[in-house]
Coordinates of N, CA and C in Angstrom, one line a residue:
Chain I
R1 N 95.5 123.5 109.8 CA 95.2 122.1 110.0 C 96.2 121.3 109.2
K2 N 96.8 120.2 109.7 CA 97.7 119.4 109.0 C 96.9 118.5 108.0
E3 N 97.6 118.2 106.9 CA 96.9 117.4 105.9 C 96.6 116.0 106.4
V4 N 97.6 115.5 107.2 CA 97.4 114.1 107.7 C 97.7 114.2 109.2
E5 N 96.8 113.8 110.0 CA 97.0 114.0 111.5 C 96.9 112.6 112.2
Q6 N 97.9 112.5 113.1 CA 97.9 111.3 113.9 C 98.2 111.7 115.4
D7 N 97.7 110.9 116.3 CA 98.1 111.0 117.7 C 99.5 110.5 117.8
P8 N 100.5 111.3 118.3 CA 101.9 110.9 118.3 C 102.1 109.8 119.4
G9 N 101.2 109.6 120.3 CA 101.5 108.6 121.4 C 102.5 109.2 122.4
P10 N 103.3 108.3 123.1 CA 103.3 106.9 122.8 C 102.2 106.1 123.4
F11 N 101.9 105.0 122.7 CA 100.9 104.0 123.2 C 101.7 102.9 123.9
N12 N 101.6 102.8 125.2 CA 102.3 101.7 125.9 C 101.3 100.6 126.2
V13 N 101.5 99.4 125.6 CA 100.6 98.3 125.8 C 101.3 97.1 126.2
P14 N 100.7 96.2 127.0 CA 101.3 94.9 127.3 C 101.3 93.9 126.1
E15 N 102.2 93.0 126.1 CA 102.2 92.0 125.1 C 100.8 91.3 125.1
G16 N 100.4 91.0 123.9 CA 99.1 90.3 123.8 C 97.9 91.2 123.7
A17 N 98.1 92.5 123.9 CA 97.0 93.4 123.9 C 96.6 93.8 122.4
T18 N 95.4 94.3 122.3 CA 94.9 94.8 121.0 C 95.0 96.3 121.1
V19 N 95.6 96.9 120.0 CA 95.7 98.4 120.0 C 95.3 98.9 118.7
A20 N 94.7 100.1 118.7 CA 94.2 100.7 117.5 C 94.7 102.1 117.3
F21 N 95.0 102.5 116.1 CA 95.5 103.8 115.8 C 94.5 104.4 114.7
N22 N 94.3 105.7 114.9 CA 93.5 106.4 113.9 C 94.3 107.5 113.2
C23 N 93.9 107.8 112.0 CA 94.6 108.9 111.3 C 93.5 109.6 110.5
T24 N 93.5 110.9 110.5 CA 92.5 111.7 109.7 C 93.3 112.5 108.6
Y25 N 92.6 112.7 107.5 CA 93.2 113.4 106.4 C 92.2 114.5 106.0
S26 N 92.7 115.6 105.4 CA 91.9 116.8 105.2 C 91.5 116.8 103.7
N27 N 92.2 116.2 102.8 CA 91.9 116.4 101.4 C 90.9 115.2 100.9
S28 N 89.7 115.6 100.7 CA 88.7 114.6 100.3 C 89.0 113.9 98.9
A29 N 89.9 114.6 98.2 CA 90.3 114.0 96.9 C 91.4 113.0 97.0
S30 N 91.8 112.7 98.2 CA 92.9 111.7 98.3 C 92.5 110.4 97.8
Q31 N 93.5 109.7 97.2 CA 93.2 108.5 96.4 C 93.6 107.2 97.0
S32 N 94.8 107.2 97.6 CA 95.4 105.9 98.1 C 95.8 106.2 99.5
F33 N 95.8 105.1 100.3 CA 96.1 105.2 101.7 C 97.0 104.0 102.1
F34 N 97.9 104.3 103.0 CA 98.9 103.3 103.4 C 99.2 103.4 104.9
W35 N 99.6 102.3 105.5 CA 100.3 102.4 106.8 C 101.7 101.9 106.5
Y36 N 102.7 102.7 107.1 CA 104.1 102.3 107.0 C 104.5 102.2 108.5
R37 N 105.6 101.3 108.6 CA 106.2 101.2 110.0 C 107.6 101.7 109.9
Q38 N 108.0 102.5 110.9 CA 109.4 103.0 110.9 C 110.0 102.7 112.3
D39 N 111.1 102.0 112.2 CA 111.9 101.7 113.4 C 112.9 102.9 113.6
C40 N 113.4 103.0 114.8 CA 114.2 104.2 115.2 C 115.4 104.2 114.2
R41 N 115.6 105.4 113.6 CA 116.8 105.7 112.8 C 116.8 104.7 111.5
K42 N 115.7 104.3 111.1 CA 115.6 103.4 109.9 C 114.6 104.1 108.9
E43 N 114.6 103.5 107.7 CA 113.6 104.0 106.7 C 112.2 103.4 107.0
P44 N 111.2 104.1 106.5 CA 109.8 103.5 106.6 C 109.7 102.2 105.8
K45 N 109.0 101.3 106.3 CA 108.7 100.1 105.5 C 107.2 99.9 105.4
L46 N 106.7 99.6 104.2 CA 105.3 99.4 103.9 C 104.7 98.3 104.8
L47 N 103.7 98.6 105.5 CA 103.0 97.6 106.3 C 101.8 97.1 105.5
M48 N 101.0 98.0 105.1 CA 99.9 97.5 104.3 C 99.2 98.7 103.6
S49 N 98.6 98.5 102.4 CA 97.8 99.4 101.8 C 96.4 99.4 102.4
V50 N 95.6 100.4 102.3 CA 94.3 100.5 102.9 C 93.3 100.6 101.8
Y51 N 92.3 99.7 101.8 CA 91.3 99.8 100.7 C 89.9 100.1 101.4
S52 N 89.0 100.6 100.5 CA 87.7 101.0 101.0 C 87.0 99.8 101.6
S53 N 87.3 98.6 101.1 CA 86.6 97.4 101.7 C 87.2 96.9 102.9
G54 N 88.3 97.5 103.4 CA 89.0 97.1 104.5 C 89.9 95.9 104.2
N55 N 91.0 95.7 104.8 CA 91.8 94.6 104.5 C 92.6 94.1 105.8
E56 N 92.9 92.9 105.7 CA 93.5 92.2 106.9 C 94.8 91.5 106.5
D57 N 95.8 91.5 107.3 CA 97.0 90.8 107.0 C 97.5 90.2 108.3
G58 N 97.2 89.0 108.6 CA 97.6 88.4 109.9 C 96.9 89.1 111.0
R59 N 97.8 89.7 111.9 CA 97.3 90.4 113.1 C 96.9 91.8 112.8
F60 N 97.1 92.3 111.6 CA 96.9 93.7 111.3 C 95.6 93.8 110.4
T61 N 94.8 94.8 110.8 CA 93.6 95.1 110.0 C 93.6 96.6 109.8
A62 N 93.3 97.0 108.6 CA 93.2 98.4 108.2 C 91.8 98.7 107.7
Q63 N 91.4 99.9 108.0 CA 90.0 100.3 107.6 C 90.1 101.7 107.0
L64 N 89.3 102.0 106.0 CA 89.2 103.3 105.5 C 87.8 103.8 105.6
N65 N 87.5 105.0 106.1 CA 86.2 105.6 106.1 C 86.3 106.9 105.3
R66 N 85.9 106.8 104.1 CA 86.0 108.0 103.2 C 85.1 109.1 103.6
A67 N 83.9 108.8 104.1 CA 82.9 109.8 104.5 C 83.5 110.6 105.6
S68 N 84.1 110.0 106.6 CA 84.6 110.7 107.8 C 86.1 111.1 107.6
Q69 N 86.7 110.6 106.5 CA 88.1 110.9 106.1 C 89.0 110.4 107.2
Y70 N 88.9 109.2 107.6 CA 89.9 108.6 108.5 C 90.2 107.2 108.2
I71 N 91.4 106.8 108.6 CA 92.0 105.5 108.4 C 92.3 104.9 109.7
S72 N 92.2 103.7 109.9 CA 92.5 103.0 111.2 C 93.4 101.8 110.9
L73 N 94.2 101.5 112.0 CA 95.0 100.3 112.0 C 94.8 99.6 113.3
L74 N 94.5 98.4 113.2 CA 94.2 97.6 114.4 C 95.3 96.5 114.5
I75 N 96.0 96.4 115.6 CA 97.0 95.3 115.8 C 96.5 94.4 116.9
R76 N 96.3 93.1 116.6 CA 95.8 92.2 117.6 C 97.0 91.4 118.2
D77 N 96.9 90.9 119.4 CA 97.9 90.1 120.0 C 99.3 90.7 119.8
S78 N 99.5 91.9 120.3 CA 100.7 92.7 120.2 C 102.0 91.9 120.6
K79 N 103.0 92.0 119.8 CA 104.3 91.4 120.1 C 105.3 92.5 120.5
L80 N 106.3 92.1 121.2 CA 107.4 93.1 121.5 C 108.0 93.7 120.2
S81 N 108.1 92.9 119.2 CA 108.6 93.3 117.9 C 107.7 94.3 117.2
D82 N 106.5 94.5 117.6 CA 105.6 95.5 117.0 C 106.0 96.9 117.4
S83 N 106.8 97.0 118.4 CA 107.2 98.4 118.9 C 107.9 99.2 117.8
A84 N 107.3 100.3 117.4 CA 107.8 101.1 116.3 C 107.0 102.3 116.2
T85 N 107.3 103.1 115.2 CA 106.4 104.3 114.9 C 105.6 103.9 113.7
Y86 N 104.3 104.1 113.7 CA 103.4 103.8 112.6 C 103.0 105.0 111.9
L87 N 103.3 105.1 110.6 CA 103.1 106.3 109.8 C 101.9 106.1 108.9
C88 N 101.0 107.0 109.0 CA 99.8 107.0 108.1 C 100.2 107.9 106.8
V89 N 100.0 107.3 105.7 CA 100.4 108.0 104.4 C 99.2 108.1 103.5
V90 N 99.0 109.3 102.9 CA 97.9 109.5 102.0 C 98.5 110.0 100.7
R91 N 97.9 109.5 99.7 CA 98.4 109.9 98.3 C 97.2 110.6 97.6
G92 N 97.6 111.8 97.1 CA 96.5 112.5 96.3 C 97.2 113.3 95.2
F93 N 96.4 113.9 94.5 CA 96.9 114.7 93.3 C 96.5 116.1 93.4
S94 N 97.6 117.0 93.4 CA 97.4 118.4 93.3 C 98.4 119.0 92.4
G95 N 98.2 118.8 91.1 CA 99.1 119.2 90.1 C 100.1 118.0 89.8
T96 N 100.5 117.3 90.8 CA 101.3 116.1 90.7 C 100.9 115.2 91.8
Y97 N 101.2 113.9 91.6 CA 100.9 113.0 92.7 C 101.9 113.2 93.9
K98 N 101.3 113.2 95.1 CA 102.1 113.4 96.3 C 101.7 112.5 97.3
Y99 N 102.7 112.1 98.1 CA 102.5 111.3 99.3 C 102.7 112.2 100.5
I100 N 101.7 112.2 101.3 CA 101.7 113.1 102.5 C 101.8 112.1 103.7
F101 N 102.8 112.4 104.6 CA 103.0 111.5 105.7 C 102.5 112.2 107.0
G102 N 101.9 111.4 107.9 CA 101.6 111.9 109.2 C 102.8 111.8 110.0
T103 N 102.8 112.4 111.2 CA 103.9 112.5 112.1 C 104.2 111.2 112.7
G104 N 103.3 110.2 112.6 CA 103.5 108.9 113.2 C 103.0 108.8 114.6
T105 N 102.6 107.5 114.9 CA 102.2 107.2 116.3 C 103.2 106.1 116.8
R106 N 103.8 106.5 118.0 CA 104.7 105.6 118.6 C 104.0 104.5 119.4
L107 N 104.4 103.3 119.2 CA 103.9 102.1 119.9 C 105.0 101.4 120.7
K108 N 104.8 101.2 122.0 CA 105.7 100.4 122.8 C 105.0 99.3 123.3
V109 N 105.4 98.1 123.0 CA 104.8 96.9 123.6 C 105.7 96.4 124.7
L110 N 105.1 96.3 125.9 CA 105.9 96.0 127.1 C 105.7 94.5 127.5
A111 N 106.8 94.0 127.9 CA 106.8 92.5 128.4 C 106.0 92.4 129.7
Chain E
G1 N 109.3 92.3 98.4 CA 109.0 93.6 97.9 C 110.2 94.2 97.1
A2 N 110.0 95.3 96.4 CA 111.0 95.9 95.6 C 112.1 96.4 96.5
V3 N 113.4 96.5 96.0 CA 114.5 96.9 96.7 C 115.1 98.2 96.2
V4 N 115.3 99.1 97.1 CA 115.9 100.4 96.8 C 117.1 100.6 97.7
S5 N 118.2 100.9 97.0 CA 119.4 101.1 97.8 C 119.8 102.6 97.8
Q6 N 120.6 103.0 98.8 CA 121.0 104.4 98.9 C 122.4 104.4 99.4
H7 N 123.2 105.3 98.8 CA 124.6 105.4 99.2 C 125.0 106.8 99.2
P8 N 125.8 107.3 100.2 CA 126.3 106.5 101.4 C 125.2 106.4 102.4
S9 N 125.4 105.5 103.4 CA 124.4 105.4 104.5 C 124.6 106.5 105.5
W10 N 125.8 107.0 105.6 CA 126.0 108.1 106.5 C 127.2 108.9 106.0
V11 N 127.2 110.2 106.2 CA 128.3 111.1 105.8 C 128.5 112.2 106.8
I12 N 129.7 112.5 107.1 CA 130.1 113.7 107.9 C 130.9 114.6 107.0
C13 N 130.6 115.9 106.9 CA 131.3 116.8 106.1 C 131.5 118.1 106.7
K14 N 132.4 118.9 106.2 CA 132.6 120.2 106.7 C 131.6 121.2 106.0
S15 N 131.3 122.2 106.8 CA 130.4 123.3 106.2 C 131.0 123.9 104.9
G16 N 130.2 124.0 103.9 CA 130.6 124.6 102.7 C 130.9 123.6 101.6
T17 N 131.0 122.3 102.0 CA 131.3 121.3 101.0 C 130.0 120.8 100.4
S18 N 130.1 120.0 99.3 CA 128.9 119.4 98.6 C 128.9 117.9 98.9
V19 N 127.7 117.4 99.0 CA 127.6 116.0 99.3 C 126.6 115.4 98.3
K20 N 127.0 114.3 97.7 CA 126.1 113.6 96.7 C 125.6 112.3 97.3
I21 N 124.3 112.1 97.1 CA 123.6 110.9 97.6 C 123.0 110.2 96.4
E22 N 123.2 108.9 96.3 CA 122.7 108.1 95.2 C 121.5 107.3 95.7
C23 N 120.5 107.1 94.9 CA 119.4 106.3 95.1 C 119.1 105.4 93.9
R24 N 119.1 104.1 94.2 CA 119.0 103.1 93.1 C 117.8 102.1 93.3
S25 N 117.0 101.9 92.3 CA 116.1 100.8 92.4 C 116.7 99.6 91.8
L26 N 116.8 98.5 92.6 CA 117.7 97.4 92.2 C 117.0 96.4 91.3
D27 N 115.7 96.2 91.5 CA 115.0 95.1 90.8 C 113.8 95.6 90.1
F28 N 113.7 96.9 89.9 CA 112.5 97.3 89.1 C 112.9 98.7 88.5
Q29 N 112.1 99.1 87.5 CA 112.3 100.4 86.9 C 111.4 101.4 87.6
A30 N 112.0 102.5 88.0 CA 111.2 103.5 88.7 C 111.2 104.8 87.9
T31 N 110.0 105.1 87.3 CA 109.9 106.3 86.5 C 109.9 107.5 87.4
T32 N 109.5 107.3 88.7 CA 109.4 108.4 89.6 C 110.2 108.1 90.9
M33 N 111.0 109.0 91.3 CA 111.7 108.8 92.6 C 111.4 110.1 93.4
F34 N 111.3 109.9 94.7 CA 111.0 111.0 95.6 C 112.2 111.1 96.6
W35 N 112.4 112.4 97.0 CA 113.4 112.7 98.0 C 112.7 113.3 99.2
Y36 N 113.1 112.8 100.4 CA 112.5 113.3 101.6 C 113.6 113.6 102.6
R37 N 113.2 114.4 103.6 CA 114.1 114.8 104.6 C 113.3 114.6 105.9
Q38 N 114.0 114.1 106.9 CA 113.4 113.8 108.2 C 114.3 114.3 109.3
F39 N 113.8 115.3 110.1 CA 114.5 115.8 111.3 C 114.1 115.0 112.5
P40 N 114.9 114.9 113.5 CA 114.6 114.1 114.7 C 113.1 114.3 115.2
K41 N 112.4 113.2 115.4 CA 111.1 113.2 116.0 C 110.1 114.0 115.1
Q42 N 110.4 114.1 113.9 CA 109.4 114.7 113.0 C 109.1 113.8 111.8
S43 N 108.1 114.1 111.1 CA 107.7 113.2 110.0 C 108.6 113.5 108.8
L44 N 108.4 112.6 107.8 CA 109.1 112.8 106.5 C 108.5 114.0 105.8
M45 N 109.4 114.8 105.3 CA 108.9 116.0 104.5 C 109.4 115.8 103.1
L46 N 108.5 115.8 102.2 CA 108.9 115.6 100.8 C 109.6 116.9 100.3
M47 N 110.8 116.6 99.7 CA 111.6 117.8 99.2 C 111.3 118.0 97.7
A48 N 111.3 116.8 96.9 CA 111.1 116.9 95.5 C 110.7 115.6 94.9
T49 N 110.1 115.7 93.8 CA 109.7 114.5 93.0 C 110.5 114.5 91.7
S50 N 111.1 113.4 91.5 CA 112.1 113.3 90.4 C 111.6 112.3 89.3
N51 N 111.4 112.8 88.1 CA 110.9 111.9 87.0 C 112.1 111.7 86.0
E52 N 112.3 110.5 85.6 CA 113.4 110.2 84.7 C 113.3 111.0 83.5
G53 N 114.5 111.6 83.2 CA 114.6 112.4 81.9 C 114.0 113.8 82.0
S54 N 113.5 114.2 83.1 CA 112.9 115.6 83.2 C 113.4 116.3 84.4
K55 N 113.1 117.5 84.5 CA 113.5 118.3 85.7 C 112.7 117.9 86.9
A56 N 113.3 118.0 88.1 CA 112.6 117.6 89.3 C 111.6 118.7 89.7
T57 N 110.5 118.3 90.4 CA 109.5 119.2 90.9 C 109.8 119.4 92.4
Y58 N 110.1 120.6 92.8 CA 110.5 120.9 94.2 C 109.3 121.3 94.9
E59 N 109.3 121.0 96.2 CA 108.2 121.5 97.1 C 108.5 122.9 97.5
Q60 N 107.4 123.5 97.9 CA 107.6 124.9 98.3 C 108.6 125.0 99.5
G61 N 109.5 126.0 99.4 CA 110.4 126.2 100.5 C 111.7 125.4 100.3
V62 N 111.8 124.6 99.3 CA 113.0 123.8 99.0 C 113.8 124.5 97.9
E63 N 115.0 124.8 98.2 CA 115.8 125.6 97.2 C 116.4 124.6 96.1
K64 N 115.9 124.8 94.9 CA 116.4 123.9 93.8 C 117.9 124.1 93.5
D65 N 118.4 125.3 93.8 CA 119.9 125.5 93.5 C 120.7 124.9 94.6
K66 N 120.1 124.6 95.7 CA 120.9 124.1 96.8 C 120.8 122.5 96.8
F67 N 119.7 122.0 96.5 CA 119.4 120.6 96.4 C 119.2 120.2 95.0
L68 N 120.4 119.8 94.4 CA 120.3 119.4 92.9 C 119.9 118.0 92.8
I69 N 118.9 117.8 91.9 CA 118.5 116.4 91.7 C 118.6 116.0 90.2
N70 N 119.2 114.9 90.0 CA 119.4 114.3 88.7 C 118.8 112.9 88.6
H71 N 118.0 112.7 87.6 CA 117.4 111.4 87.5 C 117.7 110.9 86.1
A72 N 118.9 110.4 85.9 CA 119.4 110.1 84.6 C 118.9 108.8 84.0
S73 N 118.5 107.9 84.8 CA 118.0 106.6 84.3 C 116.9 106.1 85.1
L74 N 116.3 105.0 84.6 CA 115.1 104.5 85.3 C 115.4 103.8 86.6
T75 N 116.7 103.7 86.9 CA 117.1 103.1 88.2 C 118.0 103.9 89.1
L76 N 118.3 105.2 88.7 CA 119.2 106.0 89.5 C 118.7 107.4 89.5
S77 N 118.7 107.9 90.8 CA 118.5 109.4 91.0 C 119.5 109.8 92.0
T78 N 120.0 111.0 91.8 CA 121.0 111.5 92.8 C 120.5 112.9 93.3
L79 N 120.9 113.1 94.6 CA 120.6 114.4 95.3 C 122.0 114.9 95.7
T80 N 122.3 116.1 95.3 CA 123.5 116.8 95.7 C 123.1 118.0 96.6
V81 N 123.6 117.9 97.8 CA 123.4 119.1 98.8 C 124.7 120.0 98.6
T82 N 124.4 121.1 98.0 CA 125.6 122.0 97.7 C 125.8 123.0 98.8
S83 N 127.1 123.3 99.0 CA 127.5 124.2 100.1 C 126.7 123.9 101.4
A84 N 126.9 122.7 101.9 CA 126.1 122.2 103.0 C 126.5 123.0 104.3
H85 N 125.4 123.3 105.1 CA 125.6 124.0 106.4 C 125.0 123.1 107.5
P86 N 125.4 123.4 108.7 CA 124.9 122.5 109.8 C 123.4 122.3 109.9
E87 N 122.7 123.3 109.4 CA 121.2 123.2 109.5 C 120.7 122.2 108.4
D88 N 121.6 121.8 107.5 CA 121.2 120.8 106.5 C 121.4 119.4 107.1
S89 N 122.0 119.3 108.3 CA 122.1 117.9 108.9 C 120.8 117.3 109.1
S90 N 120.6 116.1 108.6 CA 119.3 115.5 108.6 C 119.4 114.1 108.1
F91 N 118.3 113.4 108.1 CA 118.2 112.0 107.5 C 117.5 112.2 106.2
Y92 N 118.2 111.9 105.1 CA 117.7 112.0 103.8 C 117.3 110.7 103.3
I93 N 116.0 110.5 102.8 CA 115.5 109.2 102.4 C 115.0 109.4 101.0
C94 N 115.3 108.4 100.1 CA 114.7 108.4 98.8 C 113.7 107.3 98.7
S95 N 112.8 107.4 97.8 CA 111.9 106.3 97.6 C 111.6 106.2 96.1
A96 N 111.3 105.0 95.6 CA 110.9 104.8 94.2 C 109.6 104.2 94.2
S97 N 108.9 104.7 93.1 CA 107.5 104.2 93.0 C 107.4 103.1 92.1
S98 N 106.6 102.1 92.5 CA 106.4 100.9 91.7 C 104.9 100.7 91.5
R99 N 104.4 100.6 90.3 CA 103.0 100.4 90.1 C 102.6 99.0 90.2
S100 N 101.5 98.7 90.9 CA 101.0 97.3 91.1 C 99.5 97.3 91.1
R101 N 99.0 96.2 90.7 CA 97.6 96.0 90.7 C 97.1 95.5 92.0
A102 N 96.0 96.1 92.5 CA 95.5 95.6 93.9 C 94.0 95.8 93.9
S103 N 93.4 95.3 94.9 CA 92.0 95.4 95.0 C 91.5 96.9 94.8
G104 N 90.6 97.1 93.9 CA 90.1 98.4 93.6 C 90.8 99.1 92.5
G105 N 91.8 98.5 91.9 CA 92.5 99.2 90.8 C 93.9 99.3 91.0
A106 N 94.6 99.9 90.1 CA 96.1 100.0 90.2 C 96.4 101.0 91.3
T107 N 97.5 100.7 92.0 CA 97.9 101.6 93.0 C 99.4 101.8 92.9
D108 N 100.0 102.9 93.3 CA 101.4 103.1 93.3 C 101.9 102.9 94.8
T109 N 102.9 102.1 94.9 CA 103.5 101.8 96.2 C 104.9 102.4 96.2
Q110 N 105.2 103.0 97.3 CA 106.6 103.6 97.4 C 107.4 102.6 98.2
Y111 N 108.6 102.4 97.7 CA 109.6 101.6 98.5 C 110.8 102.6 98.8
F112 N 111.2 102.5 100.1 CA 112.2 103.5 100.5 C 113.6 102.9 100.6
G113 N 114.5 103.7 100.3 CA 115.9 103.4 100.5 C 116.2 103.4 102.0
P114 N 117.3 102.9 102.4 CA 117.7 102.9 103.9 C 118.0 104.2 104.5
G115 N 118.1 105.2 103.6 CA 118.4 106.6 104.2 C 119.9 106.9 104.3
T116 N 120.1 108.2 104.3 CA 121.5 108.7 104.4 C 121.5 109.7 105.6
R117 N 122.3 109.5 106.5 CA 122.4 110.4 107.7 C 123.5 111.4 107.4
L118 N 123.1 112.6 107.2 CA 124.1 113.7 106.9 C 124.4 114.5 108.1
T119 N 125.6 114.7 108.5 CA 126.0 115.6 109.6 C 127.0 116.6 109.0
V120 N 126.7 117.8 109.1 CA 127.5 118.9 108.6 C 128.1 119.6 109.8
L121 N 129.5 119.6 109.9 CA 130.1 120.2 111.0 C 130.4 121.7 110.9

């Protein structure tokens, strides 16, 4: 089982739609959680950190469920510019701090 | 956010040569830098963790003699791919860790360089 699992997609949605991604992680000792966005042939860019209390940044809402070991990202009112791959990232400690990346979920927002 | 630069952005070299990639944190001090490799349509795979002034910690399966990492200062880490072969062709990305305070306590956030696309002929 992979340490961080995501549905690779692609998710094809029309402009204005609401779309949600989930990510599961296997290490219950994981400490920090993030969503990154990666455009084709570019480096990942931090979208938002994910906190136990949940957090919102404009059209983006992230949730963490420690009991079920999953993280979610909700995008409301999708824009064409939201088309990208969304990476779920989990940070934990196993001798040293490590960041484990999911394979990413591809989102295509269609006009 | 914090800025991390990487140089070169792309390189094409002959098999058997060595390639050096630099990673710099431009506006903050990074005690820890990470080197990743990403093959097409795959996720980022951590190669090694680099701490300033000490030896890098390599992930299982990554040859330390082939991928030489030097972290000489708080703003610079280098990765040298020695005797590169076509199978080393990949997208190499560095990141630097910046500690910040956030809801629930201190968290480390990674900021990525723009990546180096290596093609070995």
